[in-house]
Amino acid sequence: MSALFAGGLLSVEAAVALLLALAAVLAMARTLWRQRRAEPAARARGWRIAALVLAQPLLTGLLYAALLPPRLPGQAGSLVVATAGATDAALDAAAGDARVRLPEAPRSQAGERVPDLAGALRRYPHSQRVRVVGAGLVPRDRDAVRGYALDFAAAPLPRGIVGVWTPARIGEGEAFLVHGRAHGLDGGAVELLDPAGQRIDRAVPDADGGFALDAVARVAGRAGFALRALDAQQRPVERLALPLSVEAEPPPRVLLLAGAPGPELKYLRRWASDAGIKMHTQLAVGAGLQLGDAPVRIDAATLAGFDALILDERAWDALAPAQRGAVATALRDGLGVLVRVTGPLSPGLRAQLRGLGLDPGVGGDSAPLRLPAQRYDEAALRARLGPGSADAPQPREQAPPALPVLTRRVLALDAPALQPLGRDADGRAFAAWRAAGQGRIALWGLGDSFRLVLVGREDAHAQLWSRALSALVRPRSAARARIDGSLRVGERVRVCGLVAQAQVAAPDGARTSLQPDPAAGPQACAGFWPTHAGWHSLVQGGRQQDFYVRALDEAPGLRANELREATLALALRSQPAVAGATGAAPASGERGSPWPWFAAWLALCAALWWFERSRLGRPSGATSSDDALR
């Protein structure tokens, strides 16, 4: 038996139960053996033997309960935890053996007030199930509940915007999407406001409350966009600040080669100049003459200095074989290549494109093209167009012009390996790209996008070419830190990807040095607890990365959804309760008093002692000293 304990094969409860069961079996066997061994005339009545046999397991059970009393259910039950937004009705519905209130819970609620959940669990150490009622657990209490069975009775979300997701990085001049989720806006809408307060986009949430809005980051720096939620009567429900940090990066370097000049190239160069893109242009005009910038050699060294190459089919055919090989090598090394198809493709060019994974067809036919109808209303479109320039102002009294009908080359751009760069109103792609090594190559069938500028829709023209270059330019490895967390005052912010001497500058000018946690390994992560709301800057290695920290009570819809989602995730990962739906006895907790069980065992022992020595159920000739089956 000692070997069993030493090897950990038996617990104390199991060992005691085994010993007592063995003793009971031996006692019952002894009684039956004596009955069988006695002479027929001296055998006891059957009911006496049954009483003696059945008394043994009953004595054993009472003795076990006296040695190891059952655990008290009130000490090993459920702990009800009230959080922010908890109501009396919800707390009453959550049955439990004890009730506590966290600091965020309403002060009028019944229950013991505790500073945090860890302290409550220390005060009630035998609780196995935690029932959270209200908005949910704040980060301070989430680690304490791990290892417990967790139930969550979530409070209803407030009306308004409850979720917003923006890109991790937004570059200057880039278009970006804002995804979100609204609650309680049946028949309402969500609007995106630019830093000047003008509405630039509007969306009606779907059945699940999801919405998507887009905008353009025109200027680098800290931009104060905003979201506005409207009800079915178009009355404001909530205005949510949406601070975004737009990063200024070196403009892409683009090499433009063309077999002939034309208005398409003129307005493409004008857009590139306005967007700050460094474009080197070489336009052939025949007889070996070129217009534009100073000629450059088309070789590997030259192409390594550019991020994208734009050329038409005539410029491609004019390249020497060594130059085409240099383009293919630069493409595999990360260069983005866009081939403008303005006429039929030669057999040689088609064969070369097939070698790069493209089979566009001849491209001899052209077809009219209508761009998809834009979902912006007149007010949003005016805000996007802006006031215009001194030479070409945008009159406020005139409606924005409609999109004109354009022309495209008929190309085969529906292969599964191709990703569309743009589609017409019927869903057909007029431009598409595919990966080639580390770079991307695209075919562009639109030949007269300049018509958009001529009718006053510079925004649509800029959007077409901005999306094309954003998808194709050579990828850049910008050293950026990853900032995780809810970004609220007083809550931990996790910063990863740190370098030496990283600091966070607060709005009041105070600086906090970040020391990476050695346990984080190569991720180089550190924790930071902001104390002020507003813009913060992560300064490291001469680079500044801005991020915004909200006040604890700012954006209540976002806050409620953050707590809700985090607590629901903990509840899904929580361990099942030992005494939950199975009805099994609790495995831990304080045991009850052994004295009632010992008194019952002692009383039964005394009664059995008297019964064994009485003449009840014995044959008439038996004596009290007879060993016939006491």
XYZ file of C-alpha atoms in Angstrom:
630
model
C 0.000 0.000 0.000
C 2.853 2.383 0.744
C 4.132 1.742 -2.778
C 0.783 2.847 -4.159
C 0.961 6.133 -2.249
C 4.609 6.682 -3.153
C 3.940 6.178 -6.862
C 0.959 8.505 -6.820
C -1.378 5.738 -8.014
C -3.991 6.266 -5.295
C -5.337 9.378 -3.613
C -6.075 9.421 0.117
C -9.830 9.240 -0.533
C -9.448 6.258 -2.842
C -7.133 4.440 -0.427
C -9.514 4.908 2.514
C -12.474 3.782 0.434
C -10.561 0.693 -0.720
C -9.595 -0.322 2.808
C -13.096 0.151 4.179
C -14.667 -1.723 1.272
C -12.257 -4.627 1.836
C -13.180 -4.725 5.524
C -16.897 -4.748 4.695
C -16.475 -7.582 2.197
C -14.537 -9.657 4.758
C -17.216 -9.061 7.415
C -20.013 -10.137 5.066
C -18.026 -13.185 3.949
C -17.392 -14.156 7.559
C -21.111 -14.008 8.374
C -22.105 -16.094 5.364
C -19.304 -18.615 5.989
C -20.434 -19.200 9.589
C -24.040 -19.630 8.479
C -22.982 -22.252 5.964
C -20.701 -24.069 8.434
C -23.335 -24.368 11.213
C -25.568 -27.404 11.618
C -28.978 -27.048 9.942
C -30.768 -27.033 13.288
C -28.458 -24.289 14.625
C -28.656 -21.943 11.647
C -30.193 -18.479 12.149
C -33.226 -17.178 10.326
C -32.711 -15.766 6.851
C -33.870 -12.268 7.786
C -31.299 -12.133 10.594
C -28.473 -13.056 8.231
C -29.709 -10.459 5.702
C -29.753 -7.751 8.362
C -26.233 -8.602 9.498
C -24.903 -8.655 5.928
C -26.599 -5.412 4.831
C -25.454 -3.587 7.951
C -21.783 -3.936 6.938
C -21.808 -1.611 3.847
C -23.958 0.873 5.754
C -21.427 0.956 8.583
C -18.634 1.309 6.043
C -20.308 4.286 4.345
C -20.927 6.086 7.626
C -17.339 5.518 8.735
C -16.031 6.852 5.410
C -18.207 9.955 5.782
C -16.912 10.426 9.318
C -13.295 10.159 8.163
C -13.748 12.209 4.980
C -16.901 14.317 5.260
C -18.566 15.472 1.994
C -17.549 18.907 0.749
C -19.913 21.754 1.384
C -21.716 22.778 -1.832
C -22.008 26.383 -0.676
C -18.207 26.638 -0.411
C -17.438 24.969 -3.782
C -20.134 26.574 -5.935
C -20.464 29.652 -8.140
C -19.216 33.191 -7.670
C -21.406 35.875 -9.261
C -19.361 38.888 -10.407
C -21.075 42.192 -11.221
C -19.295 44.390 -13.777
C -20.185 47.661 -15.505
C -23.724 47.728 -16.845
C -24.986 44.894 -14.633
C -28.667 45.093 -13.737
C -30.459 43.725 -10.694
C -32.597 41.437 -12.864
C -29.543 39.904 -14.555
C -27.800 39.409 -11.206
C -30.852 37.741 -9.707
C -31.040 35.404 -12.694
C -27.397 34.346 -12.210
C -27.683 31.954 -9.283
C -24.582 31.593 -7.160
C -23.295 31.025 -3.656
C -21.651 34.443 -3.342
C -21.920 37.804 -5.094
C -19.213 40.430 -5.476
C -19.055 43.816 -7.197
C -16.009 44.977 -9.140
C -15.127 48.692 -9.058
C -16.824 49.240 -12.448
C -20.177 47.870 -11.246
C -22.961 50.256 -10.200
C -22.674 51.259 -6.554
C -26.360 50.626 -5.941
C -26.009 46.878 -6.574
C -26.082 44.366 -3.778
C -22.970 42.326 -3.111
C -19.580 42.618 -1.514
C -17.383 45.255 -3.159
C -13.913 43.982 -4.101
C -10.953 45.795 -5.702
C -10.437 43.167 -8.404
C -11.425 39.655 -9.385
C -8.203 38.110 -8.109
C -8.992 39.409 -4.629
C -12.528 38.023 -4.840
C -11.247 34.569 -5.787
C -8.811 34.654 -2.867
C -11.673 35.558 -0.577
C -13.753 32.667 -1.942
C -11.017 30.116 -2.659
C -13.381 27.188 -3.205
C -15.345 28.732 -6.060
C -15.132 26.709 -9.231
C -17.518 28.577 -11.537
C -17.443 32.332 -12.134
C -20.575 33.978 -13.487
C -19.820 37.412 -14.962
C -22.799 39.743 -15.370
C -22.701 43.061 -17.224
C -20.352 44.579 -19.784
C -17.482 42.140 -19.146
C -14.069 41.894 -17.556
C -11.474 44.626 -17.962
C -7.864 43.591 -18.738
C -7.002 43.807 -15.031
C -9.236 40.802 -14.252
C -8.828 38.555 -17.300
C -5.769 36.651 -16.135
C -7.350 35.914 -12.748
C -10.245 33.953 -14.268
C -8.099 31.587 -16.302
C -8.556 27.999 -15.155
C -12.113 28.550 -13.915
C -15.374 27.672 -15.581
C -16.724 30.997 -16.822
C -20.302 31.960 -17.651
C -21.000 35.362 -19.161
C -24.378 37.109 -19.117
C -23.562 40.020 -21.419
C -25.330 43.343 -21.085
C -26.925 44.763 -24.268
C -24.623 46.836 -26.425
C -25.320 50.574 -26.536
C -26.843 52.116 -29.616
C -24.319 53.437 -32.082
C -20.934 52.339 -33.430
C -19.529 49.320 -31.599
C -16.597 48.342 -33.831
C -14.055 50.139 -36.038
C -11.095 48.619 -37.880
C -8.610 50.687 -39.892
C -5.426 49.648 -41.750
C -2.314 49.214 -39.638
C -0.427 51.568 -41.954
C -1.761 54.376 -44.158
C 0.613 56.079 -46.565
C 0.367 59.594 -47.887
C -1.886 59.779 -50.936
C -3.227 56.249 -50.452
C -6.857 55.223 -50.473
C -7.905 53.277 -47.390
C -10.965 51.445 -46.113
C -12.650 51.818 -42.730
C -14.616 48.758 -41.656
C -16.963 48.829 -38.701
C -20.076 47.529 -37.041
C -23.072 49.442 -35.735
C -25.785 48.397 -33.297
C -29.376 49.572 -33.068
C -29.364 51.682 -36.246
C -32.269 49.959 -38.010
C -32.828 51.972 -41.163
C -30.033 54.371 -40.268
C -26.622 55.042 -41.791
C -22.980 55.710 -40.935
C -21.068 58.616 -42.463
C -17.335 59.261 -42.755
C -16.239 62.860 -42.193
C -12.893 64.242 -43.299
C -10.729 66.419 -41.003
C -12.626 69.490 -42.253
C -15.932 67.986 -41.123
C -17.230 67.349 -44.671
C -18.980 64.081 -45.430
C -16.954 62.053 -47.919
C -18.704 58.690 -47.709
C -21.893 57.136 -46.422
C -22.998 53.529 -45.932
C -26.096 51.730 -44.696
C -25.187 48.911 -42.261
C -26.106 45.404 -43.343
C -28.236 42.936 -41.385
C -25.352 42.265 -38.962
C -24.527 45.941 -38.584
C -21.376 45.820 -40.718
C -20.337 48.707 -42.922
C -17.350 49.807 -45.019
C -16.290 53.339 -45.937
C -13.355 54.584 -47.988
C -11.317 57.748 -48.145
C -7.995 59.097 -49.374
C -5.177 60.192 -47.078
C -4.100 63.337 -48.862
C -1.540 64.770 -46.451
C 0.939 63.059 -44.157
C 0.599 63.577 -40.430
C -2.109 63.248 -37.825
C -5.545 63.322 -39.428
C -8.744 63.783 -37.444
C -11.376 61.855 -39.375
C -14.719 61.072 -37.709
C -17.646 58.669 -37.979
C -21.231 59.817 -37.534
C -24.094 57.396 -36.841
C -27.625 58.353 -37.896
C -30.959 56.748 -37.051
C -33.798 56.000 -39.471
C -34.951 59.645 -39.284
C -31.394 60.801 -40.120
C -30.932 62.222 -36.658
C -27.422 61.998 -35.160
C -26.980 59.145 -32.698
C -23.244 59.293 -32.108
C -20.170 61.068 -33.408
C -17.012 59.027 -33.011
C -13.544 60.497 -33.426
C -11.345 58.484 -35.803
C -7.762 59.736 -35.400
C -5.467 58.296 -38.080
C -1.728 58.618 -38.540
C -0.779 59.077 -42.199
C 2.854 58.216 -42.798
C 5.089 60.118 -45.189
C 7.321 57.768 -47.136
C 9.726 58.345 -50.028
C 7.642 58.632 -53.196
C 7.826 55.701 -55.594
C 10.160 55.998 -58.561
C 8.469 55.172 -61.850
C 9.997 54.727 -65.305
C 7.563 55.483 -68.140
C 8.383 54.221 -71.657
C 6.046 54.834 -74.589
C 6.196 54.293 -78.338
C 4.467 57.633 -79.022
C 3.209 60.655 -77.063
C -0.490 61.185 -76.441
C -3.055 62.734 -74.102
C -3.153 59.611 -71.909
C 0.507 60.039 -71.037
C 0.150 63.790 -70.619
C -2.470 63.490 -67.901
C -0.760 60.486 -66.335
C 2.411 62.561 -65.920
C 0.387 65.465 -64.525
C -1.255 63.205 -61.953
C 2.112 61.723 -60.957
C 3.526 65.215 -60.475
C 0.582 66.271 -58.311
C 0.868 63.066 -56.263
C 4.578 63.604 -55.646
C 5.632 60.551 -57.664
C 9.058 60.726 -59.257
C 8.405 59.714 -62.872
C 11.169 59.464 -65.449
C 9.666 59.645 -68.954
C 10.992 58.529 -72.321
C 8.595 58.996 -75.276
C 9.678 57.862 -78.727
C 8.674 60.120 -81.631
C 10.394 58.289 -84.473
C 13.717 58.460 -86.282
C 15.494 57.620 -83.033
C 14.281 60.784 -81.312
C 12.802 60.875 -77.821
C 10.874 63.352 -75.719
C 10.800 63.702 -71.972
C 13.689 63.260 -69.581
C 17.265 62.372 -70.358
C 17.552 58.857 -71.825
C 18.652 56.082 -69.466
C 20.085 52.670 -70.210
C 17.583 49.855 -69.755
C 19.683 47.402 -67.782
C 19.644 45.696 -64.406
C 21.458 48.535 -62.626
C 19.065 51.188 -63.955
C 15.908 49.188 -63.225
C 17.095 48.523 -59.667
C 16.697 52.258 -59.034
C 12.986 52.247 -59.929
C 9.959 50.831 -58.126
C 7.689 50.431 -61.178
C 7.942 50.348 -64.963
C 5.061 51.501 -67.205
C 5.371 50.816 -70.941
C 3.098 50.166 -73.877
C 3.279 47.346 -76.404
C 5.292 49.421 -78.884
C 7.902 50.325 -76.282
C 8.167 46.645 -75.317
C 8.688 45.578 -78.951
C 11.378 48.266 -79.323
C 13.445 46.778 -76.471
C 16.474 44.706 -77.393
C 16.577 41.089 -76.200
C 19.129 41.999 -73.520
C 16.867 44.794 -72.307
C 13.860 42.448 -72.107
C 16.004 40.039 -70.119
C 16.946 42.848 -67.741
C 13.245 43.697 -67.296
C 12.400 40.034 -66.566
C 15.227 39.822 -64.023
C 14.179 43.088 -62.325
C 10.590 41.812 -62.254
C 11.605 38.690 -60.374
C 13.606 40.878 -57.963
C 10.567 42.990 -57.038
C 10.025 45.551 -59.802
C 6.398 46.232 -60.718
C 5.700 46.197 -64.467
C 2.539 47.546 -66.113
C 2.036 46.911 -69.834
C -0.407 49.352 -71.449
C -2.182 47.702 -74.368
C -3.113 50.422 -76.859
C -3.264 48.256 -79.991
C -2.932 44.687 -81.269
C -0.166 42.657 -79.670
C 2.593 41.234 -81.838
C 3.197 37.462 -81.831
C 6.575 37.983 -80.202
C 5.149 40.069 -77.367
C 2.364 37.546 -76.798
C 4.930 34.749 -76.572
C 6.999 36.746 -74.093
C 3.933 37.505 -71.976
C 3.001 33.817 -71.973
C 6.473 33.127 -70.605
C 5.594 35.449 -67.704
C 2.301 33.677 -67.049
C 0.006 35.989 -69.074
C -2.025 35.024 -72.139
C -4.072 38.134 -72.999
C -5.032 37.243 -76.573
C -4.464 39.449 -79.630
C -6.053 42.623 -78.228
C -7.090 43.740 -81.700
C -10.632 44.784 -80.815
C -11.816 47.658 -78.647
C -15.063 48.047 -76.740
C -16.832 50.798 -74.808
C -16.353 50.785 -71.053
C -18.493 52.228 -68.310
C -16.955 52.517 -64.879
C -19.055 51.252 -61.956
C -21.521 53.770 -60.616
C -20.076 55.432 -57.555
C -22.138 55.226 -54.396
C -21.298 58.728 -53.224
C -24.109 61.241 -53.178
C -23.656 64.795 -54.405
C -22.477 66.218 -51.077
C -19.886 63.497 -50.553
C -18.683 63.810 -54.130
C -18.255 67.586 -53.798
C -16.162 67.046 -50.678
C -13.948 64.582 -52.536
C -13.524 66.859 -55.538
C -12.643 69.830 -53.368
C -12.793 73.475 -54.468
C -10.601 72.858 -57.499
C -7.792 75.180 -58.484
C -7.514 78.821 -59.487
C -7.419 77.812 -63.150
C -10.191 75.225 -62.895
C -12.429 75.916 -59.897
C -15.280 73.588 -58.944
C -18.503 75.657 -58.954
C -20.597 74.921 -55.876
C -23.857 75.613 -57.737
C -23.216 72.966 -60.421
C -23.778 69.258 -59.941
C -20.633 67.089 -60.188
C -20.207 65.715 -63.710
C -21.096 62.126 -64.542
C -18.452 59.578 -65.497
C -17.915 59.439 -69.289
C -17.873 56.320 -71.458
C -14.294 55.131 -71.967
C -12.653 52.651 -74.333
C -10.807 49.442 -73.517
C -8.965 46.762 -75.426
C -10.614 43.327 -75.421
C -8.159 41.166 -73.478
C -8.409 37.764 -71.811
C -8.067 38.781 -68.173
C -10.263 36.160 -66.510
C -7.606 33.515 -65.794
C -7.707 32.146 -62.211
C -4.111 33.266 -61.569
C -4.902 36.918 -62.361
C -5.999 39.488 -59.820
C -8.187 42.312 -61.213
C -6.887 45.859 -60.977
C -10.180 47.366 -62.134
C -13.597 46.273 -63.360
C -16.260 47.945 -65.459
C -19.933 48.331 -64.573
C -20.637 44.795 -65.863
C -17.939 43.224 -63.723
C -15.446 42.597 -66.551
C -11.812 43.279 -65.713
C -10.039 45.866 -67.865
C -6.741 45.454 -65.992
C -5.227 42.566 -64.026
C -1.931 41.455 -62.498
C -0.139 38.363 -61.328
C 2.928 37.676 -59.235
C 6.246 36.914 -60.914
C 8.943 36.153 -58.370
C 9.036 39.007 -55.883
C 7.471 41.456 -58.332
C 4.155 41.822 -60.132
C 3.297 42.266 -63.793
C 0.000 43.753 -64.974
C -1.871 44.278 -68.245
C -3.777 47.553 -68.640
C -6.440 47.675 -71.339
C -7.858 51.141 -70.638
C -6.613 53.592 -73.235
C -8.377 56.906 -72.613
C -8.622 57.454 -68.860
C -7.660 61.082 -69.572
C -11.317 61.712 -70.513
C -12.095 61.612 -66.800
C -9.906 64.683 -66.285
C -11.414 66.498 -69.241
C -14.945 66.263 -67.799
C -13.790 67.369 -64.329
C -13.486 63.999 -62.611
C -9.851 64.140 -61.585
C -10.781 62.135 -58.504
C -11.784 59.074 -60.546
C -8.665 59.354 -62.720
C -6.426 59.595 -59.667
C -8.216 56.676 -58.033
C -7.616 54.409 -61.042
C -3.901 55.048 -61.273
C -3.338 55.206 -57.523
C -4.783 51.722 -57.084
C -2.722 50.408 -59.976
C 0.598 51.697 -58.682
C -0.186 50.792 -55.075
C -0.627 47.176 -56.161
C 2.498 47.024 -58.345
C 5.307 49.128 -56.863
C 8.306 47.394 -55.400
C 7.622 46.326 -51.793
C 9.486 48.263 -49.160
C 10.594 46.848 -45.832
C 9.733 49.676 -43.488
C 10.767 49.038 -39.891
C 7.540 49.585 -37.998
C 6.660 48.543 -34.494
C 3.491 46.603 -33.820
C 1.253 48.277 -31.261
C -1.439 46.041 -29.760
C -4.131 46.637 -27.197
C -7.270 48.667 -26.772
C -5.166 51.879 -26.580
C -6.969 53.403 -23.626
C -5.747 55.313 -20.615
C -4.643 53.070 -17.780
C -4.641 49.847 -19.822
C -1.565 47.996 -20.956
C -0.323 48.643 -24.499
C 1.955 45.986 -25.980
C 4.680 47.312 -28.279
C 6.727 44.812 -30.317
C 9.581 45.247 -32.762
C 11.576 47.622 -30.601
C 15.153 48.721 -31.113
C 17.603 50.192 -28.660
C 16.580 53.236 -26.627
C 12.909 53.219 -27.652
C 10.775 55.859 -25.945
C 7.117 56.890 -25.927
C 6.363 60.611 -25.895
C 3.052 61.475 -24.191
C 0.837 64.477 -25.056
C 2.207 66.392 -22.070
C 5.766 65.977 -23.313
C 6.782 63.315 -20.797
C 8.890 60.488 -22.189
C 8.820 56.865 -21.050
C 11.654 54.494 -21.907
C 10.601 51.020 -23.017
C 12.608 48.016 -21.893
C 11.955 44.865 -23.971
C 10.932 41.811 -22.005
C 13.699 39.172 -22.241
C 11.033 36.454 -22.267
C 9.558 37.882 -25.483
C 12.550 36.643 -27.497
C 13.304 38.119 -30.925
C 9.964 39.978 -31.023
C 11.421 42.565 -28.606
C 8.127 43.426 -26.892
C 7.532 45.791 -23.996
C 4.526 46.981 -22.015
C 3.394 50.569 -21.670
C 0.592 52.030 -19.535
C -0.547 55.430 -20.902
C -1.708 58.001 -18.371
C -2.985 60.697 -20.757
C -5.454 60.615 -23.618
C -4.369 61.927 -27.006
C -1.587 61.464 -29.504
C 1.506 59.537 -28.437
C 4.714 59.010 -30.400
C 6.967 55.972 -30.388
C 10.483 57.270 -31.030
C 13.195 54.775 -31.910
C 16.154 54.820 -34.214
C 15.397 58.306 -35.529
C 11.926 57.206 -36.638
C 8.664 58.437 -35.130
C 5.469 56.392 -35.145
C 2.288 58.101 -33.923
C -0.650 56.376 -32.249
C -3.731 57.674 -30.475
C -4.857 56.709 -26.955
C -8.511 57.168 -26.046
C -9.814 58.182 -22.652
C -11.326 55.372 -20.608
C -14.882 56.671 -21.050
C -14.466 57.734 -24.694
C -16.398 55.880 -27.412
C -18.686 53.884 -25.065
C -19.882 51.626 -27.874
C -16.350 50.565 -28.763
C -15.539 50.087 -25.082
C -18.585 47.909 -24.457
C -17.840 45.724 -27.468
C -14.163 45.363 -26.490
C -15.117 44.080 -23.045
C -17.839 41.864 -24.475
C -15.656 40.189 -27.104
C -12.738 39.655 -24.707
C -14.954 38.103 -22.027
C -16.775 35.902 -24.535
C -13.416 34.612 -25.753
C -12.446 33.734 -22.173
C -15.781 31.974 -21.648
C -15.293 29.864 -24.780
C -11.827 28.803 -23.633
C -12.779 28.252 -19.991
C -12.652 24.834 -18.353
C -15.936 23.003 -17.765
C -17.228 23.114 -14.207
C -16.506 19.989 -12.209
C -19.953 20.116 -10.643
C -21.675 21.604 -13.656
C -24.112 19.873 -15.926
C -22.860 16.405 -14.993
C -24.109 16.782 -11.432
C -20.935 15.253 -10.010
C -19.749 16.168 -6.561
C -17.276 19.006 -6.292
C -13.640 17.948 -6.374
C -12.341 20.737 -4.131
C -13.567 22.874 -1.292
C -13.919 22.729 2.469
C -15.351 19.518 3.952
C -18.299 19.499 6.316
C -18.280 18.503 9.982
C -17.514 14.787 10.636
C -19.383 14.629 13.945
C -22.896 13.938 12.618
C -21.576 11.078 10.523
C -19.527 9.725 13.454
C -22.555 9.871 15.750
C -24.648 7.950 13.205
C -21.890 5.368 12.772
C -21.531 4.967 16.562
C -25.285 4.562 17.022
C -25.478 1.922 14.294
C -22.492 0.072 15.789
C -24.218 -0.010 19.183
C -27.479 -1.238 17.654
C -25.679 -3.937 15.671
C -23.698 -5.012 18.745
C -26.974 -5.458 20.658
C -28.643 -7.241 17.730
C -25.763 -9.731 17.298
C -26.075 -10.746 20.982
C -29.856 -10.900 21.122
C -31.956 -14.045 20.474
C -33.915 -12.451 17.669
C -33.871 -14.766 14.654
C -31.928 -17.552 16.422
C -32.977 -21.197 16.749
C -34.612 -22.084 20.043
C -31.701 -24.189 21.265
C -29.045 -21.597 20.714
C -27.354 -19.860 23.663
C -25.912 -16.449 23.918
C -22.443 -17.951 24.006
C -23.086 -20.014 20.904
C -21.033 -18.839 17.986
C -23.840 -19.730 15.592
C -23.926 -16.564 13.756
C -23.783 -13.661 15.906
